[in-house]
Coordinates of C-alpha atoms in Angstrom, one line a residue:
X171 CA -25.0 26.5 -10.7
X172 CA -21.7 26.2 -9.2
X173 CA -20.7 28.3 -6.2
X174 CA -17.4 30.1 -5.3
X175 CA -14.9 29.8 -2.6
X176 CA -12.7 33.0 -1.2
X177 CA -10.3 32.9 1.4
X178 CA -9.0 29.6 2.3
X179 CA -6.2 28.6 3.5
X180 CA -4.8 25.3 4.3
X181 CA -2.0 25.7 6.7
X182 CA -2.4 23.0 8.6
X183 CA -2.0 20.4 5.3
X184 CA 1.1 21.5 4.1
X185 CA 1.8 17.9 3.1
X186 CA -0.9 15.9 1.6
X187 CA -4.4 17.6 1.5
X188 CA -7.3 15.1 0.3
X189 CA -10.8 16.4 0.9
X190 CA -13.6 14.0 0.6
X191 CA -17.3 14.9 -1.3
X192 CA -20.4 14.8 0.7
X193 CA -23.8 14.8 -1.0
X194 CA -26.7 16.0 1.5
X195 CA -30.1 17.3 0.9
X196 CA -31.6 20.8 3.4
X197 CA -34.9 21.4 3.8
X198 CA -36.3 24.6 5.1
X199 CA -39.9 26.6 4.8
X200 CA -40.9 29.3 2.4
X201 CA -42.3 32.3 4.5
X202 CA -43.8 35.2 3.3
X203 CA -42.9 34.0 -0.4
X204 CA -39.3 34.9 0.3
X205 CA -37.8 31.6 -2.2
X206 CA -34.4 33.4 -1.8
X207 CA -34.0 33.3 2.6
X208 CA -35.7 29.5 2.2
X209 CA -33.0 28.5 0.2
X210 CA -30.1 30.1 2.0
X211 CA -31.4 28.2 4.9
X212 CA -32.1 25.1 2.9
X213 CA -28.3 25.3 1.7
X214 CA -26.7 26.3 5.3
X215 CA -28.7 23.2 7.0
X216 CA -27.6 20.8 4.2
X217 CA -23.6 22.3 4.2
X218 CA -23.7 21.8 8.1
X219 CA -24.7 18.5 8.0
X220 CA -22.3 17.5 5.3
X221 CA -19.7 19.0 7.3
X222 CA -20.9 17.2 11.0
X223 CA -20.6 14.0 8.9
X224 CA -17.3 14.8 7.6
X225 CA -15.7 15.4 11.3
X226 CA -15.9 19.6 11.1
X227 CA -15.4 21.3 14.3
X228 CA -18.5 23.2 15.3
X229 CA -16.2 26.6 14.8
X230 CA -15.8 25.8 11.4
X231 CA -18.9 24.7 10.9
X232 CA -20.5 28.1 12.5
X233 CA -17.6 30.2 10.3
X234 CA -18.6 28.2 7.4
X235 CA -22.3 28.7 7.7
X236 CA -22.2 32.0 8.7
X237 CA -20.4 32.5 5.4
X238 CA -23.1 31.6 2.9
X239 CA -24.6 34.7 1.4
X240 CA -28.6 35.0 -0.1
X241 CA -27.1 35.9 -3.8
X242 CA -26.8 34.3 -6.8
X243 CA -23.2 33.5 -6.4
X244 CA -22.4 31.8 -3.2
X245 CA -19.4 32.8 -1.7
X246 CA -17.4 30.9 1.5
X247 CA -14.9 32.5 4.1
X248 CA -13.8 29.4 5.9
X249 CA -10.4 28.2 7.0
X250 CA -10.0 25.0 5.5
X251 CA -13.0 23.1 5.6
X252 CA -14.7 23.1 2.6
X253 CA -12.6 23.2 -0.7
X254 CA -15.2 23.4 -3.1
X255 CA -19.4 23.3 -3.1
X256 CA -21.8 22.6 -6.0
X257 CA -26.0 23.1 -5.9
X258 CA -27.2 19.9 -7.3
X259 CA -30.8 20.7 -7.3
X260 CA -33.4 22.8 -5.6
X261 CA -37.5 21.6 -5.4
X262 CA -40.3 23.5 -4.3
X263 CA -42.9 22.0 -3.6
X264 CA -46.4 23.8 -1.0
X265 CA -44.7 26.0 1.7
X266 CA -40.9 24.0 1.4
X267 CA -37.8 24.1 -0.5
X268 CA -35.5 21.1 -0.9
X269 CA -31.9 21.4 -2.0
X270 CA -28.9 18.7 -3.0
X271 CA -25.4 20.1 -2.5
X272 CA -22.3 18.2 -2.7
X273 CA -19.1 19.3 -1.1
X274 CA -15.5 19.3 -1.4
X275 CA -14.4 18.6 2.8
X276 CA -11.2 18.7 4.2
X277 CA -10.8 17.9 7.8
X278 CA -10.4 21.0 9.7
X279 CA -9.5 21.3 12.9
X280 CA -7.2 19.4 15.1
X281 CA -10.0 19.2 17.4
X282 CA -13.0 17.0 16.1
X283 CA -15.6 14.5 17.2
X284 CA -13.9 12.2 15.1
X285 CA -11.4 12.0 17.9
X286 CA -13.5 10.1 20.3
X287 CA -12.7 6.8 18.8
X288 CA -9.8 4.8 17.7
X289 CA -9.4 4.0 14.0
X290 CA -7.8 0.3 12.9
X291 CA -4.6 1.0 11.1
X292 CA -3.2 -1.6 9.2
X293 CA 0.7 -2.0 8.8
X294 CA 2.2 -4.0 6.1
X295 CA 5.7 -5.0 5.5
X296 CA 8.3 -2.2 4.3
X297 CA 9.9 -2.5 1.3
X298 CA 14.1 -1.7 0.7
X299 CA 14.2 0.1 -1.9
X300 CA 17.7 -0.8 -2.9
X301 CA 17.8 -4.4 -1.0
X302 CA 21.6 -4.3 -1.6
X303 CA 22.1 -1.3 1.0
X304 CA 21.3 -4.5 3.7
X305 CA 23.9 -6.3 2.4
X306 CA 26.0 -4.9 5.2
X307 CA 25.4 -6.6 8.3
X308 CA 22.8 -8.3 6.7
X309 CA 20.2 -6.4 8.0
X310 CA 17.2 -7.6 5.6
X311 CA 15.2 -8.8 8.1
X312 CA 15.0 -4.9 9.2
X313 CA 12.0 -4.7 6.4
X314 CA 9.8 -6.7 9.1
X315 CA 11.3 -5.8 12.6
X316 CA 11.1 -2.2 12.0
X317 CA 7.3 -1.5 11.1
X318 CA 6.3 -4.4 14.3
X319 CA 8.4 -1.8 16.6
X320 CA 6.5 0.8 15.1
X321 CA 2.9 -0.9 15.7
X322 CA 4.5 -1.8 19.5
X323 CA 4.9 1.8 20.0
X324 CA 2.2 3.4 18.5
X325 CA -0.8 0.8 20.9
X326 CA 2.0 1.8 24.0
X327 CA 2.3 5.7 22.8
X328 CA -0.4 6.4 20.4
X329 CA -4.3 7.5 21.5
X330 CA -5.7 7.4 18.2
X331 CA -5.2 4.1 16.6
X332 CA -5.9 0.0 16.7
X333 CA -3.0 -1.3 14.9
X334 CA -2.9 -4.9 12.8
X335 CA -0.1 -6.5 10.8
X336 CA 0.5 -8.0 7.4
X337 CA 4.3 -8.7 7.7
X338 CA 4.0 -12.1 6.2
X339 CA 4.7 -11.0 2.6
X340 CA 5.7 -7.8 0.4
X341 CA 3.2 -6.1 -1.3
X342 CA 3.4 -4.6 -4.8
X343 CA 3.6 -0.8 -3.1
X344 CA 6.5 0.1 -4.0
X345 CA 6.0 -1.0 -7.9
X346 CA 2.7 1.5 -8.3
X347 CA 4.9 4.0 -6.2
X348 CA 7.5 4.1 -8.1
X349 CA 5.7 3.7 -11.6
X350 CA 3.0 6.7 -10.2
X351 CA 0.4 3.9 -10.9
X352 CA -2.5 6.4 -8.4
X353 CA -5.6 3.9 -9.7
X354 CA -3.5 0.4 -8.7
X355 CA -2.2 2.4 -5.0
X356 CA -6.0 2.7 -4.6
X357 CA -6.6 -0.6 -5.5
X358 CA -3.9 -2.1 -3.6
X359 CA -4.9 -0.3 -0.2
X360 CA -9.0 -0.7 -0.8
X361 CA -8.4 -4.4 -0.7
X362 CA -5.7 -5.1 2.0
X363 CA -8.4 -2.9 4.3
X364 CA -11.4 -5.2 2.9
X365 CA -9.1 -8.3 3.8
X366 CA -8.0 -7.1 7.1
X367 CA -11.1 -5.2 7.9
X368 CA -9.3 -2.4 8.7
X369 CA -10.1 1.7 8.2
X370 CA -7.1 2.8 6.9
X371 CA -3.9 1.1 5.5
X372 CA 0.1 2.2 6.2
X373 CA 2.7 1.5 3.6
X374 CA 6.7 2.5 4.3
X375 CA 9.7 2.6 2.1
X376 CA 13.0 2.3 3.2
X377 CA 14.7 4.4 0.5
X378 CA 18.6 4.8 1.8
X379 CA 20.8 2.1 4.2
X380 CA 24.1 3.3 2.5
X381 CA 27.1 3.7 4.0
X382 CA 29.2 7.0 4.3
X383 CA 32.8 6.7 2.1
X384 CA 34.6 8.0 4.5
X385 CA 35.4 7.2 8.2
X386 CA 33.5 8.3 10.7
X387 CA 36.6 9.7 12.9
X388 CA 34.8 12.7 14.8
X389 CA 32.7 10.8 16.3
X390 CA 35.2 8.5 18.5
X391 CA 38.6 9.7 17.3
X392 CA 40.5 6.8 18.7
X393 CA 38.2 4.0 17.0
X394 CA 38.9 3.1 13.5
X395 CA 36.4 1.7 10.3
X396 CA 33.5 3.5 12.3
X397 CA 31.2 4.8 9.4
X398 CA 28.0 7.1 9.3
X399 CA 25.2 4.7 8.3
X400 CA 22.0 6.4 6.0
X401 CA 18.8 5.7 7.4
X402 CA 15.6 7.5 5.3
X403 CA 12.4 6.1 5.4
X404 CA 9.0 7.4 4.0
X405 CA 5.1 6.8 5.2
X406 CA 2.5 6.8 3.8
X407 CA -1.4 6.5 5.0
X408 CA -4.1 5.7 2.6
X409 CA -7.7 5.5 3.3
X410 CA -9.5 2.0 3.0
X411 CA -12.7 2.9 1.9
X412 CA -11.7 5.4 -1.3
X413 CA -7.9 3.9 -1.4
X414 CA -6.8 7.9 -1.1
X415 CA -3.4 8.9 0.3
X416 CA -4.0 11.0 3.4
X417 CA -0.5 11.1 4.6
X418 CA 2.8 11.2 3.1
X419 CA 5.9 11.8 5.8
X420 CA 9.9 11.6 5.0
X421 CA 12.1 11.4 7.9
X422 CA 16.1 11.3 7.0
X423 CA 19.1 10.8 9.6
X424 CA 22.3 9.0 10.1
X425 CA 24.4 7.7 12.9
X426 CA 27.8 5.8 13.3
X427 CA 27.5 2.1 12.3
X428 CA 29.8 0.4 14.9
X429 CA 29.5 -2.9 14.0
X430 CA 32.1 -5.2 11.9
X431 CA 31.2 -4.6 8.5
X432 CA 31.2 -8.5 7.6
X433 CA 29.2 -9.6 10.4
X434 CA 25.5 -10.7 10.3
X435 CA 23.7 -8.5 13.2
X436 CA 20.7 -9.5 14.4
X437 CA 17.9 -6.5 14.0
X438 CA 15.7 -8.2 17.1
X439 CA 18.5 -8.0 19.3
X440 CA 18.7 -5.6 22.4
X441 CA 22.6 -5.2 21.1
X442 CA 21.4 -3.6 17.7
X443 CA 18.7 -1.4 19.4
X444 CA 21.2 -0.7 21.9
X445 CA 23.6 0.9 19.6
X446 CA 24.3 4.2 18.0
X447 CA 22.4 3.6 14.6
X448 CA 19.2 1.7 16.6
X449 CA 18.9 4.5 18.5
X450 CA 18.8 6.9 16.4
X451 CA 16.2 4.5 14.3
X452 CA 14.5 4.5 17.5
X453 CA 14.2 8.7 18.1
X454 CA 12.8 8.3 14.0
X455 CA 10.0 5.9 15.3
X456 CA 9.2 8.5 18.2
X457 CA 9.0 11.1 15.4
X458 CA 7.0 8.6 13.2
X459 CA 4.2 7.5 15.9
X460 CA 3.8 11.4 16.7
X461 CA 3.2 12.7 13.6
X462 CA 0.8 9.4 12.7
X463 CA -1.4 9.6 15.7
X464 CA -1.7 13.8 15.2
X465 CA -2.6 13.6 11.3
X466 CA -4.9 10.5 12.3
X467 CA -6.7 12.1 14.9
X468 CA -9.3 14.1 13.0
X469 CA -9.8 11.6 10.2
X470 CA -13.2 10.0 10.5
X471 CA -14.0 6.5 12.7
X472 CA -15.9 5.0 9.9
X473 CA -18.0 1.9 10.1
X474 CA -18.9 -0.7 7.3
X475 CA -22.1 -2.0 7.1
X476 CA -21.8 -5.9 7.6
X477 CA -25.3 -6.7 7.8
X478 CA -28.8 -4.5 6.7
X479 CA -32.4 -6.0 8.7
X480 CA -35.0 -3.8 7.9
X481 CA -34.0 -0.8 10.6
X482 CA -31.3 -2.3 12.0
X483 CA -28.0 -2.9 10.8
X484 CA -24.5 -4.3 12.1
X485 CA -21.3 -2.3 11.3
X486 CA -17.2 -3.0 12.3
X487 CA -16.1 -0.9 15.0
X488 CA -16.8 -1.8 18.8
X489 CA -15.4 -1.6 22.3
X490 CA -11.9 -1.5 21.0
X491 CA -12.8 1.6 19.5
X492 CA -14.4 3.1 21.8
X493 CA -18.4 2.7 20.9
X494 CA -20.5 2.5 24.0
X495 CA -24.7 1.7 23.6
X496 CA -26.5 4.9 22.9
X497 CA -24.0 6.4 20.3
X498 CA -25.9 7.8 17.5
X499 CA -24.3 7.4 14.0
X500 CA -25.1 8.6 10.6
X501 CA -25.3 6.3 7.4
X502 CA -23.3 7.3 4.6
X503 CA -24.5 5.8 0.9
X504 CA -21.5 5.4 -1.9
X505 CA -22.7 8.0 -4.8
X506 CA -19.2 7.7 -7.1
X507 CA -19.6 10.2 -9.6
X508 CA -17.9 11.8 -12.5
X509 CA -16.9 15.3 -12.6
X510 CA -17.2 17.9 -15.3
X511 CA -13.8 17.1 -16.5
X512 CA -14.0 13.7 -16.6
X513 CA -12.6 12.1 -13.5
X514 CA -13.9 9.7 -11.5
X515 CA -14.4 10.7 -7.7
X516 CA -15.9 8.9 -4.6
X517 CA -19.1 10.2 -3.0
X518 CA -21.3 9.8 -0.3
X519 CA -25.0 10.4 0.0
X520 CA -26.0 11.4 3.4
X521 CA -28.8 9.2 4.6
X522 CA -31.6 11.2 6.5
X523 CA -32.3 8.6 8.9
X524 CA -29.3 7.8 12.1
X525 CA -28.8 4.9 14.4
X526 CA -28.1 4.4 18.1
X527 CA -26.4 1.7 19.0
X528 CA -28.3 -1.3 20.8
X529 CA -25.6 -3.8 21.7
X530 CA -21.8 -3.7 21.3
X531 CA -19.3 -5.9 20.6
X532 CA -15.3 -5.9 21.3
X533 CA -15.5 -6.0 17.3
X534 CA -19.0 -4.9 16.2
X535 CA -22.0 -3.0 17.0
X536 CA -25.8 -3.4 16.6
X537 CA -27.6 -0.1 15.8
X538 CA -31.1 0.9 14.5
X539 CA -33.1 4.1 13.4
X540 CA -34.9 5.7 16.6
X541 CA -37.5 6.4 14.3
X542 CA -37.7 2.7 13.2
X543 CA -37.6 3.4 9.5
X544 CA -36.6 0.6 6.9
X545 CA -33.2 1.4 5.7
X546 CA -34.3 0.9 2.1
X547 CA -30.9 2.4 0.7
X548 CA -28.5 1.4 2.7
X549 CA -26.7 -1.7 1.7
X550 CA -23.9 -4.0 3.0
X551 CA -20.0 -2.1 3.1
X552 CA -22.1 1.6 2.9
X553 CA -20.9 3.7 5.9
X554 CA -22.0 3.9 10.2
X555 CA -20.0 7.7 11.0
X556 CA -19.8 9.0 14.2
X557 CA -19.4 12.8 14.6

């Protein structure tokens, strides 16, 4: 059986929209023989955990819920949360009913649990699209300078994020990007966040550092050879754990480029950021660490499992990100799965046991089931997720 959804609207992902699918099971009890209320319940309490695990505000969990109907054909008046929603299975079994739903989530809200801890960004080295633009001034070493500003500003400006580097070499980014290579992007971004042990993974192209053709005489009439220099850049986020894009920005401007055209300018130096053109790179970067630290904000503070002991495991996040002894966490189980039309997707299974956390680390945290269950399905690089 596969349900329907009416009425969404996704407004606030004009952009990039990538919802992630949650499997979770709902139990509820059969009273008075009514099979149909028992499994509308069944349903609602495994949708809202699916969507607590996915970051959902409690508004859109309560307007999602509320829009499940008892019929045949499940209908959902939401705003944004939940993109699609299949019934897996449904058991009876005595006086209970047990259902398996997977869902379709978007993020909805800019308001979230998922808020309450920073996630570890890592930013590699830019590529220059056309490396010959730099030839003036020689300004190739701008590739490295600019995305180390960026991480500077975003730890002095951003609330959301634990930024590392990777400036040391190029990555092949721009070659999959270019070449629409989507399973190699994955790839690529699943393993620098494995490497790096980060959550999520930033990539940039610098796609235009041309020079204007004509002179630049408006902007200091009595100055000559002054030129409008391009400066467009693109970002783009992708998540660690599933390697899918979450955020793709452009940001496009110019300024005069003041400097001799045959001289070598230094791209570390106060005298470049000082100028017209680094200022106005600089303004971009303001622009850039807004619009990262809003879209990051509701994506989910997700833990891998480093270590499984019976009812206890160990998972990466810790004071730097904000967890404190006695968070609770959920476990989250990688169900890939293929769909009805043949592509492969990334699943979860929710586990029914949680965690608290025990001990804490600046880089780790011990955690184990209150109810001191054996985590029999959980394995090393599954999920910890706070919501």
């Amino acid at each position: 059986m596969r349900l329907s959804l009416i009425g969404l609207c996704f407004a606030l992902y004009s952009s990039v929209s990538v919802g992630q699918w949650y499997e979770s099971q709902g139990v509820a009890s059969i009273i008075n023989g009514d099979n149909k209320t028992a499994k509308a319940q069944a349903m609602q309490n495994a949708l809202k955990k699916a969507l607590l695990v996915a970051g959902a505000s409690v508004s859109s969990i309560q307007q999602v819920v509320n829009g499940l109907l008892t019929q045949d054909e499940i209908s959902i008046r939401a705003s944004g949360s939940v993109n699609s929603l299949e019934l897996i299975s449904e058991n009876y079994n005595d006086d209970f009913v047990t259902v398996t739903i997977r869902a379709d989530i978007f993020p909805q809200e800019k308001k979230c649990f998922a808020a309450d801890y920073k996630k570890s960004l890592l930013l590699t080295r830019s590529n220059i699209l056309h490396r010959e633009q730099a030839n003036i001034g020689n300004i190739y070493a701008i590739d490295r300078t600019l995305i180390k500003k960026l991480a500077d500003k975003i730890q002095q400006q951003g609330i959301y994020l634990d930024t590392k580097l990777a400036l040391q070499t190029k990555t092949e980014f721009s070659r999959y990007n270019q070449s629409l290579q989507t399973q190699s992007l994955k790839n690529l971004a699943m393993s620098l966040a494995n490497m790096s042990d980060s959550q999520y993974v930033l990539f940039s192209e610098i796609q235009d550092l041309s020079m204007a053709n004509d002179e630049n005489n408006d902007w200091q009439f009595w100055q000559k050879n002054i030129y409008q220099r391009q400066f467009n850049i693109s970002l783009y986020i992708h998540d660690g754990t599933t390697g899918e894009r979450i955020l793709d920005k452009h940001y496009q401007s110019s300024a005069p480029w003041e400097f001799d055209e045959r001289k070598q300018i230094d791209v570390t130096s106060h005298n470049f950021w000082q100028s017209e053109y680094g200022k106005k790179i600089n303004l971009s970067l303001d622009d850039m660490v807004r619009d990262i630290d809003e879209n990051m904000m509701c994506q989910p503070t997700q833990g891998r499992i480093v270590q499984v002991q019976g009812n206890t495991i160990t998972f990466n996040l810790g004071k730097r990100h904000g967890v404190q002894v006695g968070d609770e966490f959920s476990l989250l189980h990688f169900n890939n799965f293929v769909s009805d039309d043949k592509r492969s997707y990334a699943g979860f299974n929710i586990s029914p046991y949680k965690v608290i956390v025990t001990s804490v680390s600046q880089d780790s945290a011990h955690a184990t089931t209150a109810e001191q269950h054996v985590l029999d399905n959980i394995q090393i690089n599954d999920l910890a997720v706070r919501y």
